[in-house]
């Protein structure tokens, strides 16, 4: 709809622009003469008529053909060649008409030399024709440029959307694998607990399948989902770890891209240390939103012989880094560090 309105305004502008030119023949000519062409012999009107038509042809050659088909497609040889040929064709034809009407009406008794003909007729025609040809280029090029940039942005967005869909599709099997693995370990330890955990796990899976399909989701829902996941892991790990977590959401209307934080939390539980002393196996999670910023801090101890925790290996973490870059660009701060057998993730997102 907006495109149609824009085109309508472009048409109106062109109509006014050329209408103003043609109105000169009726409003601006009063006892004028030009190289023998005057209003008295009506030749000035004739010359003005085919002169404006020449200008319009050169203008719209640039506007409809040269710029959209050659220049913006980087076919510069075709652009310059066709432009010059068309320019000399139209200018030569206009010069011929000048000469024809001059001879036919005996405006000047002496015959012209080629130099005189060039300076008297062709040179002024060339000046005007170059001006209108350049004007056609000037009118069309910005439209093509902005249209091209708009298409590039749309293609980029479409690539981002496709990539995000692919990345999110990867998350579900990754989450499913981790969840089933957690329940598997519980079956031998406590079958009743395994059943209860399976029910909770089905709730989480339902969230992933049905509620997280939009680009943005309520932050409260996402944090509730994370809390449920932590509770499942807490049941699985039992007394083997010391778990502390604090999750708060001040603004319940705040939105966030779904499933961004869970890979970091999964990683913490996956790589937490397995010392005989539970007090040495610690996970600390803090999630809170304030001033339209979400801050996430996740710390876990890890075994010194297990170096896999010190890098972003695995589909989930590589995935979430790419999604952050696509969805939030420069609106986030992600820092990951390891020190004294403690792995720490700090993430801040401008929501």
Short mmCIF file of C-alpha atoms in Angstrom, two decimals:
data_model
loop_
_atom_site.label_atom_id
_atom_site.label_comp_id
_atom_site.label_asym_id
_atom_site.label_seq_id
_atom_site.Cartn_x
_atom_site.Cartn_y
_atom_site.Cartn_z
CA UNK A 1 0.00 0.00 0.00
CA UNK A 2 2.77 2.44 0.92
CA UNK A 3 4.63 1.52 -2.27
CA UNK A 4 1.56 2.41 -4.37
CA UNK A 5 1.18 5.75 -2.59
CA UNK A 6 4.88 6.48 -3.11
CA UNK A 7 4.64 5.71 -6.83
CA UNK A 8 1.58 7.93 -7.11
CA UNK A 9 3.50 10.83 -5.59
CA UNK A 10 6.41 10.17 -7.96
CA UNK A 11 4.01 10.33 -10.92
CA UNK A 12 2.48 13.57 -9.64
CA UNK A 13 5.93 15.09 -9.20
CA UNK A 14 6.93 14.17 -12.79
CA UNK A 15 3.65 15.55 -14.10
CA UNK A 16 4.18 18.87 -12.32
CA UNK A 17 7.85 19.01 -13.37
CA UNK A 18 7.16 18.62 -17.09
CA UNK A 19 3.91 20.55 -16.91
CA UNK A 20 5.88 23.54 -15.67
CA UNK A 21 8.20 23.21 -18.68
CA UNK A 22 5.39 23.07 -21.21
CA UNK A 23 3.60 25.99 -19.58
CA UNK A 24 6.54 28.22 -20.53
CA UNK A 25 5.36 28.11 -24.12
CA UNK A 26 2.19 29.90 -23.07
CA UNK A 27 3.32 32.01 -20.13
CA UNK A 28 7.01 32.73 -20.65
CA UNK A 29 7.34 33.60 -24.33
CA UNK A 30 6.67 37.21 -25.24
CA UNK A 31 8.41 38.62 -28.32
CA UNK A 32 11.37 36.31 -27.80
CA UNK A 33 13.77 35.26 -30.53
CA UNK A 34 16.45 32.58 -30.66
CA UNK A 35 18.72 32.30 -33.70
CA UNK A 36 15.91 33.56 -35.93
CA UNK A 37 13.21 31.48 -34.26
CA UNK A 38 10.60 33.79 -32.76
CA UNK A 39 7.02 33.89 -31.54
CA UNK A 40 6.12 35.97 -34.59
CA UNK A 41 6.94 33.20 -37.05
CA UNK A 42 5.83 30.52 -34.54
CA UNK A 43 9.10 28.68 -35.00
CA UNK A 44 10.08 29.32 -31.39
CA UNK A 45 7.09 27.22 -30.27
CA UNK A 46 8.08 24.45 -32.69
CA UNK A 47 11.72 24.46 -31.58
CA UNK A 48 10.65 24.52 -27.95
CA UNK A 49 8.34 21.56 -28.57
CA UNK A 50 10.86 19.18 -30.11
CA UNK A 51 13.54 20.49 -27.73
CA UNK A 52 11.50 19.50 -24.68
CA UNK A 53 10.66 16.14 -26.26
CA UNK A 54 14.40 15.56 -26.75
CA UNK A 55 15.04 16.46 -23.13
CA UNK A 56 12.28 14.10 -22.00
CA UNK A 57 13.61 11.23 -24.11
CA UNK A 58 17.10 11.60 -22.65
CA UNK A 59 15.72 12.05 -19.13
CA UNK A 60 13.58 8.92 -19.29
CA UNK A 61 16.26 6.91 -21.06
CA UNK A 62 18.29 7.36 -17.92
CA UNK A 63 15.28 6.96 -15.64
CA UNK A 64 13.75 3.78 -17.08
CA UNK A 65 16.60 2.00 -18.89
CA UNK A 66 20.19 3.13 -18.31
CA UNK A 67 20.16 3.38 -14.52
CA UNK A 68 17.94 0.40 -13.50
CA UNK A 69 19.18 -2.06 -16.15
CA UNK A 70 22.83 -1.11 -16.48
CA UNK A 71 24.24 1.22 -13.83
CA UNK A 72 22.87 -0.35 -10.64
CA UNK A 73 23.77 -3.81 -11.99
CA UNK A 74 27.38 -2.67 -12.47
CA UNK A 75 27.18 -3.01 -16.26
CA UNK A 76 29.13 0.20 -16.67
CA UNK A 77 30.36 -0.46 -20.21
CA UNK A 78 26.78 -0.98 -21.41
CA UNK A 79 25.68 2.06 -19.44
CA UNK A 80 28.22 4.48 -20.92
CA UNK A 81 28.03 3.03 -24.44
CA UNK A 82 24.25 3.12 -24.74
CA UNK A 83 24.02 6.49 -23.01
CA UNK A 84 26.50 8.11 -25.40
CA UNK A 85 24.91 6.54 -28.48
CA UNK A 86 21.42 7.61 -27.45
CA UNK A 87 22.67 11.07 -26.51
CA UNK A 88 24.32 11.68 -29.90
CA UNK A 89 21.31 10.21 -31.73
CA UNK A 90 18.81 12.51 -30.01
CA UNK A 91 21.09 15.56 -30.08
CA UNK A 92 21.91 14.95 -33.76
CA UNK A 93 18.22 14.62 -34.59
CA UNK A 94 17.45 17.84 -32.71
CA UNK A 95 20.28 19.62 -34.50
CA UNK A 96 18.98 18.38 -37.85
CA UNK A 97 15.50 19.77 -37.07
CA UNK A 98 17.08 23.11 -36.15
CA UNK A 99 18.90 23.15 -39.49
CA UNK A 100 15.81 21.99 -41.42
CA UNK A 101 13.49 24.69 -40.07
CA UNK A 102 16.19 27.31 -40.53
CA UNK A 103 16.62 26.38 -44.22
CA UNK A 104 12.93 25.82 -44.88
CA UNK A 105 11.98 29.25 -43.58
CA UNK A 106 15.01 31.16 -44.99
CA UNK A 107 15.83 32.53 -41.57
CA UNK A 108 19.48 33.11 -42.46
CA UNK A 109 20.47 33.78 -46.05
CA UNK A 110 24.11 32.69 -45.79
CA UNK A 111 24.87 28.99 -45.48
CA UNK A 112 26.56 27.76 -42.33
CA UNK A 113 29.97 26.26 -42.04
CA UNK A 114 30.11 23.12 -39.90
CA UNK A 115 31.81 25.07 -37.11
CA UNK A 116 29.14 27.78 -37.19
CA UNK A 117 26.39 25.16 -37.19
CA UNK A 118 27.99 23.42 -34.22
CA UNK A 119 28.43 26.59 -32.16
CA UNK A 120 25.05 28.14 -33.01
CA UNK A 121 22.80 25.08 -32.82
CA UNK A 122 24.46 21.89 -31.64
CA UNK A 123 26.42 23.29 -28.69
CA UNK A 124 23.37 24.86 -26.93
CA UNK A 125 21.38 21.65 -27.59
CA UNK A 126 24.21 19.57 -26.13
CA UNK A 127 24.28 21.70 -22.95
CA UNK A 128 20.56 21.28 -22.32
CA UNK A 129 20.56 17.61 -23.25
CA UNK A 130 23.47 16.82 -20.94
CA UNK A 131 21.67 18.64 -18.13
CA UNK A 132 18.41 16.70 -18.55
CA UNK A 133 20.20 13.41 -19.05
CA UNK A 134 22.10 13.96 -15.81
CA UNK A 135 18.85 15.01 -14.14
CA UNK A 136 17.27 11.69 -15.17
CA UNK A 137 20.20 9.86 -13.60
CA UNK A 138 19.93 12.00 -10.48
CA UNK A 139 16.22 11.30 -10.11
CA UNK A 140 16.46 7.54 -10.59
CA UNK A 141 19.69 6.50 -8.91
CA UNK A 142 18.63 7.31 -5.29
CA UNK A 143 15.39 5.34 -5.81
CA UNK A 144 17.31 2.34 -7.13
CA UNK A 145 19.92 2.63 -4.41
CA UNK A 146 17.41 2.70 -1.55
CA UNK A 147 15.39 -0.09 -3.18
CA UNK A 148 18.55 -2.16 -3.51
CA UNK A 149 19.49 -1.50 0.12
CA UNK A 150 15.97 -2.41 1.22
CA UNK A 151 16.18 -5.71 -0.68
CA UNK A 152 19.59 -6.43 0.87
CA UNK A 153 18.19 -5.79 4.34
CA UNK A 154 15.16 -8.00 3.63
CA UNK A 155 17.42 -10.79 2.36
CA UNK A 156 19.64 -10.39 5.41
CA UNK A 157 16.62 -10.57 7.71
CA UNK A 158 15.34 -13.62 5.86
CA UNK A 159 18.73 -15.31 6.22
CA UNK A 160 18.69 -14.44 9.91
CA UNK A 161 15.18 -15.84 10.31
CA UNK A 162 16.13 -19.04 8.51
CA UNK A 163 19.29 -19.40 10.56
CA UNK A 164 17.41 -18.77 13.81
CA UNK A 165 14.85 -21.42 12.90
CA UNK A 166 17.66 -23.85 12.22
CA UNK A 167 19.42 -22.99 15.46
CA UNK A 168 16.23 -23.32 17.48
CA UNK A 169 15.50 -26.65 15.78
CA UNK A 170 18.87 -27.85 17.03
CA UNK A 171 18.02 -26.86 20.59
CA UNK A 172 15.10 -29.25 20.96
CA UNK A 173 16.99 -32.50 20.33
CA UNK A 174 19.90 -31.16 22.40
CA UNK A 175 17.55 -30.45 25.30
CA UNK A 176 15.78 -33.77 24.76
CA UNK A 177 19.07 -35.67 24.93
CA UNK A 178 20.11 -33.97 28.18
CA UNK A 179 16.69 -34.48 29.77
CA UNK A 180 16.42 -38.14 28.88
CA UNK A 181 19.97 -38.67 30.10
CA UNK A 182 19.05 -37.10 33.46
CA UNK A 183 15.97 -39.30 33.86
CA UNK A 184 17.95 -42.38 32.83
CA UNK A 185 20.33 -41.87 35.73
CA UNK A 186 17.38 -41.55 38.13
CA UNK A 187 15.62 -44.76 37.14
CA UNK A 188 18.00 -47.06 39.03
CA UNK A 189 18.29 -44.70 42.00
CA UNK A 190 14.63 -43.86 42.56
CA UNK A 191 11.94 -45.00 40.12
CA UNK A 192 9.21 -42.86 41.74
CA UNK A 193 11.38 -39.78 41.49
CA UNK A 194 12.19 -40.71 37.89
CA UNK A 195 8.45 -40.77 37.07
CA UNK A 196 7.86 -37.39 38.72
CA UNK A 197 10.86 -35.98 36.91
CA UNK A 198 9.56 -37.33 33.62
CA UNK A 199 6.27 -35.47 34.17
CA UNK A 200 8.13 -32.25 34.85
CA UNK A 201 10.33 -32.88 31.85
CA UNK A 202 7.24 -33.24 29.65
CA UNK A 203 6.12 -29.78 30.81
CA UNK A 204 9.46 -28.33 29.76
CA UNK A 205 9.30 -30.07 26.41
CA UNK A 206 5.79 -28.76 25.87
CA UNK A 207 7.09 -25.24 26.49
CA UNK A 208 9.81 -25.72 23.88
CA UNK A 209 7.45 -27.19 21.30
CA UNK A 210 4.46 -24.90 21.64
CA UNK A 211 5.24 -21.72 23.59
CA UNK A 212 8.70 -20.74 22.39
CA UNK A 213 7.99 -20.52 18.67
CA UNK A 214 7.66 -16.73 18.57
CA UNK A 215 10.67 -14.46 18.23
CA UNK A 216 10.03 -12.87 21.62
CA UNK A 217 8.32 -14.30 24.68
CA UNK A 218 7.43 -12.96 28.13
CA UNK A 219 10.51 -12.93 30.32
CA UNK A 220 8.43 -14.32 33.19
CA UNK A 221 7.60 -17.46 31.19
CA UNK A 222 11.22 -17.96 30.26
CA UNK A 223 12.38 -17.61 33.86
CA UNK A 224 9.64 -19.99 35.04
CA UNK A 225 10.86 -22.50 32.48
CA UNK A 226 14.44 -22.14 33.75
CA UNK A 227 13.29 -22.59 37.36
CA UNK A 228 11.53 -25.84 36.46
CA UNK A 229 14.61 -27.09 34.66
CA UNK A 230 16.80 -26.31 37.67
CA UNK A 231 14.38 -28.18 39.92
CA UNK A 232 14.68 -31.28 37.73
CA UNK A 233 18.47 -31.12 37.85
CA UNK A 234 18.32 -30.54 41.58
CA UNK A 235 16.31 -33.75 41.99
CA UNK A 236 18.74 -35.68 39.79
CA UNK A 237 21.89 -34.41 41.51
CA UNK A 238 20.40 -34.63 45.00
CA UNK A 239 22.94 -34.17 47.76
CA UNK A 240 25.90 -34.59 45.41
CA UNK A 241 26.09 -30.82 44.83
CA UNK A 242 25.53 -27.55 46.62
CA UNK A 243 23.06 -25.59 44.51
CA UNK A 244 22.14 -21.97 45.06
CA UNK A 245 19.99 -20.02 42.66
CA UNK A 246 18.10 -16.78 42.73
CA UNK A 247 15.73 -15.82 39.92
CA UNK A 248 13.67 -12.63 39.92
CA UNK A 249 11.76 -10.65 37.37
CA UNK A 250 10.76 -7.09 38.28
CA UNK A 251 8.99 -6.17 35.04
CA UNK A 252 6.54 -8.92 34.05
CA UNK A 253 5.81 -7.23 30.71
CA UNK A 254 9.42 -7.49 29.57
CA UNK A 255 10.16 -9.71 26.56
CA UNK A 256 13.13 -11.86 25.60
CA UNK A 257 14.10 -14.25 22.82
CA UNK A 258 13.24 -17.75 24.08
CA UNK A 259 15.74 -20.45 25.03
CA UNK A 260 18.78 -18.18 25.16
CA UNK A 261 19.85 -18.85 28.73
CA UNK A 262 19.17 -22.56 29.16
CA UNK A 263 22.33 -23.80 27.34
CA UNK A 264 24.57 -22.02 29.88
CA UNK A 265 22.62 -23.59 32.75
CA UNK A 266 22.70 -27.02 31.10
CA UNK A 267 26.44 -26.65 30.72
CA UNK A 268 26.85 -25.86 34.43
CA UNK A 269 25.04 -29.04 35.50
CA UNK A 270 26.74 -31.13 32.85
CA UNK A 271 30.27 -30.11 33.82
CA UNK A 272 29.92 -29.57 37.57
CA UNK A 273 32.69 -31.26 39.52
CA UNK A 274 32.19 -34.73 40.94
CA UNK A 275 34.18 -34.63 44.15
CA UNK A 276 33.49 -37.06 46.98
CA UNK A 277 32.95 -34.03 49.16
CA UNK A 278 29.63 -32.47 48.02
CA UNK A 279 30.62 -29.09 49.47
CA UNK A 280 33.22 -28.83 46.69
CA UNK A 281 30.64 -29.38 43.95
CA UNK A 282 28.91 -26.04 43.67
CA UNK A 283 26.57 -24.32 41.23
CA UNK A 284 25.49 -20.71 41.74
CA UNK A 285 22.90 -19.15 39.44
CA UNK A 286 21.63 -15.57 39.59
CA UNK A 287 19.10 -14.20 37.15
CA UNK A 288 17.45 -10.82 37.57
CA UNK A 289 16.06 -8.01 35.45
CA UNK A 290 16.37 -4.33 36.26
CA UNK A 291 16.22 -1.13 34.21
CA UNK A 292 15.35 -3.13 31.08
CA UNK A 293 18.52 -5.18 31.43
CA UNK A 294 18.71 -8.87 32.19
CA UNK A 295 21.79 -9.98 34.10
CA UNK A 296 22.72 -13.62 34.31
CA UNK A 297 25.60 -15.04 36.35
CA UNK A 298 26.27 -18.78 36.36
CA UNK A 299 29.18 -20.35 38.24
CA UNK A 300 30.08 -24.00 38.63
CA UNK A 301 33.07 -25.86 39.94
CA UNK A 302 34.66 -28.40 37.63
CA UNK A 303 37.24 -31.13 37.91
CA UNK A 304 40.77 -30.07 37.06
CA UNK A 305 41.31 -33.13 34.85
CA UNK A 306 38.24 -32.25 32.78
CA UNK A 307 39.15 -29.39 30.45
CA UNK A 308 36.04 -29.66 28.31
CA UNK A 309 34.30 -27.19 30.59
CA UNK A 310 36.79 -24.45 29.83
CA UNK A 311 35.63 -23.88 26.26
CA UNK A 312 32.38 -23.45 24.42
CA UNK A 313 32.19 -26.93 22.99
CA UNK A 314 28.94 -28.62 22.05
CA UNK A 315 25.98 -27.63 19.92
CA UNK A 316 24.05 -25.80 22.66
CA UNK A 317 26.63 -23.18 23.60
CA UNK A 318 27.84 -22.54 20.06
CA UNK A 319 24.21 -22.24 19.10
CA UNK A 320 23.32 -19.68 21.75
CA UNK A 321 26.34 -17.49 20.94
CA UNK A 322 25.20 -17.31 17.32
CA UNK A 323 21.61 -16.55 18.33
CA UNK A 324 22.78 -13.75 20.61
CA UNK A 325 24.74 -12.21 17.75
CA UNK A 326 21.75 -12.41 15.41
CA UNK A 327 19.05 -11.26 17.80
CA UNK A 328 20.80 -8.69 19.95
CA UNK A 329 23.88 -7.69 17.93
CA UNK A 330 25.69 -5.10 20.07
CA UNK A 331 23.00 -5.10 22.77
CA UNK A 332 24.56 -7.78 24.91
CA UNK A 333 27.70 -8.51 26.89
CA UNK A 334 28.88 -12.11 27.23
CA UNK A 335 31.94 -12.98 29.29
CA UNK A 336 33.12 -16.50 30.03
CA UNK A 337 36.07 -17.24 32.28
CA UNK A 338 37.68 -20.02 34.30
CA UNK A 339 39.74 -19.54 37.43
CA UNK A 340 40.65 -21.86 40.30
CA UNK A 341 38.50 -24.67 38.90
CA UNK A 342 35.47 -22.41 38.71
CA UNK A 343 33.73 -21.78 35.42
CA UNK A 344 31.86 -18.47 35.27
CA UNK A 345 29.44 -17.08 32.71
CA UNK A 346 28.28 -13.49 32.85
CA UNK A 347 25.62 -12.36 30.40
CA UNK A 348 23.87 -8.99 30.24
CA UNK A 349 21.20 -8.28 27.64
CA UNK A 350 19.51 -4.97 26.85
CA UNK A 351 15.93 -6.10 26.49
#
